[in-house]
Amino acid sequence: MLGIETSCDETSAAVVDEHGIRGLAIASQDAHAAFGGVVPEIAAREHIRSLDAMVRHAMREAEVGHAEIAGVGVTAGPGLVGALLAGVNWAKAYAFARGLPLLGVHHMEGHLFGTALEHEGAHPPFIGLLVSGGHTLLLEAHAWGRYRLLGQTRDDAAGEAFDKVARRLGLPYPGGPEIQRAAERSAAAGGAAGRFRLPRPMLSRRDLPGDPAYYDMSFSGLKTAVARIAEQLEAEDGLADAVDDLAAEFQEAVVDVLAEKTRRAVEQTGCRRVVLGGGVARNSRLREGLAERLGSSGELYAPSPRLATDNAAMIAAAARFRLARGERSPWSLNAEAALAFPGLA
Ligand code: KG4
Ligand code: ZN
C-alpha cells in the first residue's frame, strides 16, 4: 500500500505491507517558522513541490516498483483543506492512472495505526488518547474501525495550547518541543516546585462518570492563565528568568489532565491497553506521566518520535485495513477540513 499524507506541514509518502513499514519519507516544511505558525497557502504549494520526490524516496527504500503497489491510501481530512487537496489529487491521479483502489483515510484514525505499526500489543480493545495540533480525543476502540468517543477538548487542542503558550513566552514555532526543552532546563536547575501554580481545567474530584465533563478537556483557560502571569512578570521585567519554570508548570498541568482522564477511562471500561498517538505523544513528560498514573492497571503503547509526527506510514496502515475490509473510496473523494471520525458508535 502506498500512503500519502499532506494534512498540515509534513509532506510524507510511505510503502507498507503485511510485515510493516517498507519505506517512509517525510519532509517537514521549515518555510513556516518565520511566520510563527503554519501558513496554509505555503503548505499546499510545498506539498505539490515535494510529493513526487517523497514517493520516489519511499518506493526506493521499499525496493518496489509501480507494478507492486496494490492501492493508494491518502489523508482526506481533517486538516488544512488546500494542503489536503494536494495529497488527495496526487493520490487520485496515481490510482486512476494505474487502475488501483483509492482509500481516503481519517488523519486521527491514522495516528492510532501509527502506534500499532510499532507495537504488536497495540491492538483493540484499547483506550486511545490522540493528542495533536488540531485535535485531542479520548476514545475506546472496540475493534479497528469501531470506536466510542469518550471525551474531547472543548476548545484548544493540546498541541495548539503548547504552541500558543510557547509563542506567548517568546519561544519559536513549533512550540511543543520548545516547551519540553524549557521544562527540562527548569528541572536541571533544581525544579520549579511551587513557584507557579496553574489550574488543572476540568479536573475535579467531584466529576462523576456519566457527566460529559468526566472525560472532556479544555486547554484555552490554561493558556490564558499563563498569559496573565507572563503579563505580570513582564511588568516587573522578570519574564525571561521565569520562562523555564512557567513552561514546566504548564506542561505539568496538561500532563495531569490528560493522564487523569486516561486513567479514568481505563478504570471505567476495564480496558487495560492505552494507545497514545499524535504529535504531542513526542512529549516525554506526557509518556512518563501517563505511565506513572496508570501504574500496574494499564499498559501504555506510545509511538516513537518519528511515527508520532505526521507521517504516511500510518495512513498506509489504516488504508490496508480498509482495503482488506473491501472498502474503497469513489473518484469523487474530496478533502474535508472537518472530516468526522469514522466508525463512532
Ligand atoms: O500530529 P501532529 O504532528 O500534527 C497534527 O496532526 O496536528 O502534531 C503537531 C503538534 C504541534 O502542536 C506540536 O507543537 C506538538 O505536536 N508537539 C509537541 C512535542 N512535539 C510536537 N508537544 C509537546 N511536546 C513535544 N515534545
Ligand atoms: Zn497528526
Coordinates of C-alpha atoms and ligand atoms in Angstrom, one line a residue:
M1 CA 0.0 0.0 0.0
L2 CA 1.3 3.4 -1.0
G3 CA 0.4 6.1 1.7
I4 CA 0.2 9.8 1.2
E5 CA 0.0 12.4 4.0
T6 CA -0.3 16.2 3.4
S7 CA -2.8 17.4 6.1
C8 CA -0.6 20.0 7.6
D9 CA 3.1 20.9 7.2
E10 CA 4.7 17.5 6.7
T11 CA 4.8 16.0 3.2
S12 CA 5.1 12.3 3.5
A13 CA 4.9 9.1 1.4
A14 CA 5.3 5.5 2.6
V15 CA 5.0 1.9 1.4
V16 CA 3.6 -0.5 4.0
D17 CA 2.9 -4.2 3.6
E18 CA 1.7 -7.0 6.0
H19 CA 5.2 -7.0 7.6
G20 CA 5.2 -3.3 8.4
I21 CA 6.9 -0.3 7.0
R22 CA 8.9 -0.9 3.9
G23 CA 9.7 2.7 3.0
L24 CA 9.0 6.0 4.6
A25 CA 9.9 9.6 3.6
I26 CA 8.9 12.7 5.5
A27 CA 9.7 16.3 4.6
S28 CA 9.0 18.8 7.4
Q29 CA 8.4 22.2 5.8
D30 CA 10.5 24.8 7.5
A31 CA 9.1 27.7 5.4
H32 CA 6.6 28.4 8.2
A33 CA 8.9 29.1 11.1
A34 CA 9.4 32.7 10.1
F35 CA 5.7 33.3 10.3
G36 CA 5.3 31.7 13.8
G37 CA 2.7 29.2 12.6
V38 CA 1.6 27.2 9.5
V39 CA 0.7 29.3 6.5
P40 CA -2.0 27.3 4.6
E41 CA -1.1 28.6 1.2
I42 CA 2.6 27.9 1.6
A43 CA 1.8 24.4 3.0
A44 CA -0.2 23.5 -0.1
R45 CA 2.4 24.7 -2.5
E46 CA 5.2 23.0 -0.7
H47 CA 3.3 19.7 -0.8
I48 CA 2.9 19.9 -4.5
R49 CA 6.6 20.6 -4.9
S50 CA 7.8 17.7 -2.7
L51 CA 5.2 14.9 -3.3
D52 CA 6.9 13.3 -6.3
A53 CA 10.3 13.2 -4.6
M54 CA 8.8 11.8 -1.3
V55 CA 7.1 9.0 -3.2
R56 CA 10.3 8.2 -5.2
H57 CA 12.2 8.1 -1.9
A58 CA 9.7 5.8 -0.2
M59 CA 9.5 3.4 -3.1
R60 CA 13.3 3.3 -3.5
E61 CA 13.7 2.5 0.2
A62 CA 11.0 -0.2 -0.1
E63 CA 12.6 -1.6 -3.2
V64 CA 9.3 -1.8 -5.0
G65 CA 8.3 -0.7 -8.5
H66 CA 4.9 0.8 -9.5
A67 CA 3.7 -2.7 -10.5
E68 CA 3.9 -3.9 -6.9
I69 CA 1.7 -1.2 -5.5
A70 CA -1.8 -2.6 -4.7
G71 CA -3.6 0.5 -3.6
V72 CA -3.2 4.1 -2.5
G73 CA -4.3 5.5 0.9
V74 CA -4.4 9.2 1.4
T75 CA -5.4 11.5 4.2
A76 CA -8.7 13.0 3.2
G77 CA -9.2 15.0 6.5
P78 CA -9.3 16.6 8.9
G79 CA -6.6 19.3 8.2
L80 CA -5.9 22.3 6.1
V81 CA -8.1 21.9 3.0
G82 CA -5.6 23.3 0.5
A83 CA -2.9 21.1 1.9
L84 CA -5.2 18.0 2.0
L85 CA -6.2 18.7 -1.7
A86 CA -2.6 18.5 -2.8
G87 CA -2.4 14.9 -1.5
V88 CA -5.9 13.8 -2.4
N89 CA -5.4 14.9 -6.0
W90 CA -2.0 13.3 -6.3
A91 CA -3.4 10.0 -4.9
K92 CA -6.4 10.1 -7.2
A93 CA -4.3 10.7 -10.3
Y94 CA -1.9 7.9 -9.4
A95 CA -4.6 5.4 -8.5
F96 CA -6.7 6.3 -11.6
A97 CA -3.7 6.1 -13.9
R98 CA -2.6 2.7 -12.5
G99 CA -6.2 1.3 -12.1
L100 CA -5.7 0.9 -8.3
P101 CA -8.1 1.2 -5.4
L102 CA -8.1 4.6 -3.7
L103 CA -8.7 4.8 0.0
G104 CA -9.4 8.1 1.9
V105 CA -8.1 7.9 5.5
H106 CA -9.1 9.9 8.6
H107 CA -5.9 11.5 9.8
M108 CA -6.6 10.9 13.5
E109 CA -7.5 7.3 13.0
G110 CA -4.2 7.1 11.1
H111 CA -2.4 8.1 14.3
L112 CA -3.8 5.0 16.1
F113 CA -2.5 2.8 13.3
G114 CA 0.9 4.6 13.5
T115 CA 1.4 3.4 17.1
A116 CA 0.2 -0.1 16.1
L117 CA 2.9 -0.3 13.4
E118 CA 5.5 -0.2 16.2
H119 CA 3.8 -2.3 18.9
E120 CA 2.3 -5.7 18.4
G121 CA 0.4 -5.2 21.7
A122 CA -1.3 -2.0 20.5
H123 CA -4.5 -3.7 19.1
P124 CA -8.1 -3.4 20.1
P125 CA -9.7 -3.3 22.5
F126 CA -7.8 -0.3 23.8
I127 CA -8.2 3.2 25.1
G128 CA -6.9 5.7 22.5
L129 CA -5.5 9.1 23.6
L130 CA -4.9 11.2 20.5
V131 CA -3.1 14.5 21.0
S132 CA -2.1 16.6 18.1
G133 CA -2.0 20.2 17.0
G134 CA -5.7 20.2 15.9
H135 CA -7.3 17.5 18.0
T136 CA -7.5 16.0 21.4
L137 CA -9.6 12.8 21.6
L138 CA -10.1 10.1 24.2
L139 CA -11.8 7.1 22.8
E140 CA -12.5 3.4 23.4
A141 CA -11.6 1.2 20.4
H142 CA -13.7 -2.0 20.4
A143 CA -12.1 -3.2 17.2
W144 CA -10.3 -1.4 14.3
G145 CA -12.9 0.8 12.7
R146 CA -15.3 0.6 15.7
Y147 CA -14.9 3.3 18.3
R148 CA -16.7 5.1 21.1
L149 CA -15.8 8.7 21.8
L150 CA -15.3 9.2 25.5
G151 CA -14.2 12.8 25.6
Q152 CA -12.5 15.6 23.6
T153 CA -11.3 19.1 24.1
R154 CA -14.0 21.8 24.3
D155 CA -11.7 24.5 22.9
D156 CA -8.0 24.3 22.1
A157 CA -6.2 21.1 21.2
A158 CA -3.3 20.0 23.5
G159 CA -0.7 20.7 20.8
E160 CA -2.3 24.1 20.0
A161 CA -2.0 25.0 23.7
F162 CA 1.7 24.1 23.6
D163 CA 2.2 26.2 20.5
K164 CA 0.3 29.2 21.8
V165 CA 1.9 29.2 25.2
A166 CA 5.3 28.9 23.6
R167 CA 4.6 31.9 21.5
R168 CA 3.4 33.9 24.5
L169 CA 6.7 33.0 26.3
G170 CA 8.7 34.1 23.3
L171 CA 9.7 30.6 22.2
P172 CA 9.9 29.7 18.5
Y173 CA 7.4 27.6 16.5
P174 CA 6.6 24.8 16.8
G175 CA 6.2 25.3 20.5
G176 CA 5.7 21.8 21.8
P177 CA 9.3 20.7 21.7
E178 CA 10.4 24.2 22.9
I179 CA 8.2 23.9 26.0
Q180 CA 9.6 20.5 26.7
R181 CA 13.2 21.7 26.4
A182 CA 12.4 24.7 28.7
A183 CA 10.8 22.4 31.2
E184 CA 13.9 20.2 31.1
R185 CA 16.1 23.2 31.8
S186 CA 13.9 24.1 34.7
A187 CA 14.2 20.5 36.1
A188 CA 18.0 20.6 35.6
A189 CA 18.2 23.8 37.5
G190 CA 16.5 22.2 40.5
G191 CA 12.9 22.3 39.5
A192 CA 10.1 24.9 39.8
A193 CA 8.2 23.3 42.7
G194 CA 5.5 25.7 43.8
R195 CA 6.9 28.8 42.0
F196 CA 3.8 28.9 39.8
R197 CA 0.6 27.1 40.2
L198 CA -1.7 26.8 37.2
P199 CA -5.2 25.4 37.2
R200 CA -6.0 21.8 36.1
P201 CA -9.0 22.6 33.9
M202 CA -12.0 20.3 34.0
L203 CA -10.4 18.1 36.6
S204 CA -12.3 17.9 39.8
R205 CA -12.7 15.0 42.3
R206 CA -16.5 15.7 42.1
D207 CA -16.7 14.7 38.4
L208 CA -18.8 11.7 38.0
P209 CA -18.7 9.0 35.3
G210 CA -21.7 9.9 33.0
D211 CA -21.0 13.6 33.2
P212 CA -19.5 14.7 29.8
A213 CA -17.0 16.7 32.0
Y214 CA -15.6 13.4 33.3
Y215 CA -13.7 12.8 30.1
D216 CA -13.8 16.2 28.3
M217 CA -10.9 18.6 28.4
S218 CA -10.3 22.3 28.0
F219 CA -6.9 24.0 27.4
S220 CA -7.9 27.5 26.5
G221 CA -8.2 28.8 30.1
L222 CA -4.8 27.3 30.9
K223 CA -3.3 29.4 28.0
T224 CA -5.0 32.5 29.4
A225 CA -3.7 31.8 32.9
V226 CA -0.1 31.6 31.5
A227 CA -0.6 34.8 29.6
R228 CA -1.8 36.6 32.8
I229 CA 1.3 35.5 34.7
A230 CA 3.5 36.4 31.8
E231 CA 2.0 39.9 31.7
Q232 CA 2.7 40.4 35.4
L233 CA 6.2 39.2 35.1
E234 CA 6.8 41.4 32.1
A235 CA 5.7 44.4 34.2
E236 CA 8.4 43.5 36.7
D237 CA 10.9 42.7 33.9
G238 CA 11.1 39.2 35.2
L239 CA 9.7 37.1 32.3
A240 CA 13.0 35.9 30.8
D241 CA 14.1 34.4 34.1
A242 CA 10.8 32.7 34.6
V243 CA 10.1 31.2 31.2
D244 CA 11.6 27.7 32.0
D245 CA 9.7 27.3 35.3
L246 CA 6.5 28.6 33.9
A247 CA 6.8 26.3 30.9
A248 CA 7.4 23.4 33.3
E249 CA 4.3 24.1 35.3
F250 CA 2.2 24.5 32.1
Q251 CA 3.5 21.1 30.8
E252 CA 2.7 19.6 34.2
A253 CA -0.9 20.9 34.1
V254 CA -1.5 19.5 30.6
V255 CA 0.0 16.1 31.5
D256 CA -2.0 16.0 34.8
V257 CA -5.3 16.5 32.9
L258 CA -4.5 14.1 30.1
A259 CA -3.2 11.4 32.4
E260 CA -6.1 11.5 34.8
K261 CA -8.7 11.5 32.1
T262 CA -7.0 8.4 30.6
R263 CA -6.8 6.7 33.9
R264 CA -10.5 7.2 34.4
A265 CA -11.2 5.6 31.0
V266 CA -9.1 2.6 31.9
E267 CA -10.9 2.3 35.3
Q268 CA -14.4 2.7 33.9
T269 CA -14.0 0.5 30.8
G270 CA -11.8 -2.2 32.3
C271 CA -9.7 -1.9 29.1
R272 CA -6.1 -2.2 30.1
R273 CA -4.3 -1.2 26.9
V274 CA -3.7 2.5 26.2
V275 CA -2.6 3.6 22.7
L276 CA -1.1 7.1 22.5
G277 CA -0.9 8.9 19.2
G278 CA -0.3 12.3 17.6
G279 CA 2.4 14.9 17.7
V280 CA 2.2 15.7 21.4
A281 CA 3.0 12.0 22.0
R282 CA 6.5 13.1 21.4
N283 CA 6.5 14.8 24.8
S284 CA 8.5 12.6 27.1
R285 CA 6.9 14.0 30.3
L286 CA 3.5 13.1 28.9
R287 CA 4.6 9.5 28.3
E288 CA 6.2 9.4 31.8
G289 CA 3.1 11.0 33.5
L290 CA 0.7 8.6 31.8
A291 CA 2.8 5.6 32.8
E292 CA 3.0 6.8 36.4
R293 CA -0.7 7.5 36.6
L294 CA -1.7 4.2 35.0
G295 CA 0.7 2.2 37.2
S296 CA 0.1 -1.5 37.0
S297 CA -3.6 -1.0 36.0
G298 CA -2.7 -0.2 32.4
E299 CA -0.2 -0.9 29.6
L300 CA 0.9 2.2 27.7
Y301 CA 1.8 1.9 24.0
A302 CA 3.5 5.1 22.7
P303 CA 4.9 5.8 19.2
S304 CA 8.5 6.6 18.6
P305 CA 9.1 10.3 17.7
R306 CA 9.3 9.5 14.0
L307 CA 5.8 7.9 14.0
A308 CA 4.3 10.3 16.5
T309 CA 4.8 13.1 14.0
D310 CA 2.6 13.2 10.9
N311 CA 3.7 10.5 8.5
A312 CA 2.3 8.5 5.6
A313 CA 3.1 5.1 7.1
M314 CA 0.2 5.4 9.5
I315 CA -2.1 6.4 6.6
A316 CA -1.0 3.4 4.5
A317 CA -1.6 1.1 7.5
A318 CA -5.1 2.5 8.0
A319 CA -5.8 2.1 4.3
R320 CA -4.6 -1.5 4.3
F321 CA -7.2 -2.3 7.0
R322 CA -9.9 -0.5 5.0
L323 CA -9.0 -2.3 1.7
A324 CA -8.9 -5.7 3.4
R325 CA -12.5 -4.9 4.6
G326 CA -13.5 -4.4 0.9
E327 CA -13.7 -0.7 1.1
R328 CA -12.6 1.8 -1.5
S329 CA -13.2 5.5 -2.0
P330 CA -15.0 6.9 -5.0
W331 CA -13.2 9.1 -7.6
S332 CA -15.3 11.9 -6.1
L333 CA -13.3 11.7 -2.9
N334 CA -12.9 15.2 -1.6
A335 CA -10.7 16.8 1.1
E336 CA -12.7 17.7 4.2
A337 CA -11.2 20.1 6.7
A338 CA -13.5 18.8 9.5
L339 CA -14.0 15.2 8.4
A340 CA -15.8 13.2 11.1
F341 CA -14.0 10.4 12.9
P342 CA -15.1 7.1 11.2
G343 CA -16.8 4.3 12.9
L344 CA -18.1 6.1 16.0
A345 CA -20.8 4.3 17.8
Ligands
KG4_1 O1 0.1 15.2 15.0 P1 0.9 16.4 14.6 O2 2.3 16.1 14.1 O3 0.2 17.3 13.6 C1 -1.2 17.4 13.7 O4 -1.9 16.5 13.3 O5 -1.6 18.5 14.2 O6 1.0 17.3 15.9 C2 1.7 18.5 16.0 C3 1.7 19.1 17.3 C4 2.1 20.5 17.4 O7 1.2 21.3 18.1 C5 3.5 20.4 18.2 O8 3.8 21.6 19.0 C6 3.2 19.2 19.1 O9 2.5 18.3 18.2 N1 4.4 18.6 19.6 C7 4.7 18.6 20.9 C8 6.0 18.0 21.0 N2 6.4 17.7 19.7 C9 5.4 18.1 18.9 N3 4.0 18.9 22.0 C10 4.6 18.8 23.2 N4 5.8 18.2 23.4 C11 6.6 17.8 22.3 N5 7.8 17.3 22.5
ZN2 ZN -1.3 14.5 13.2

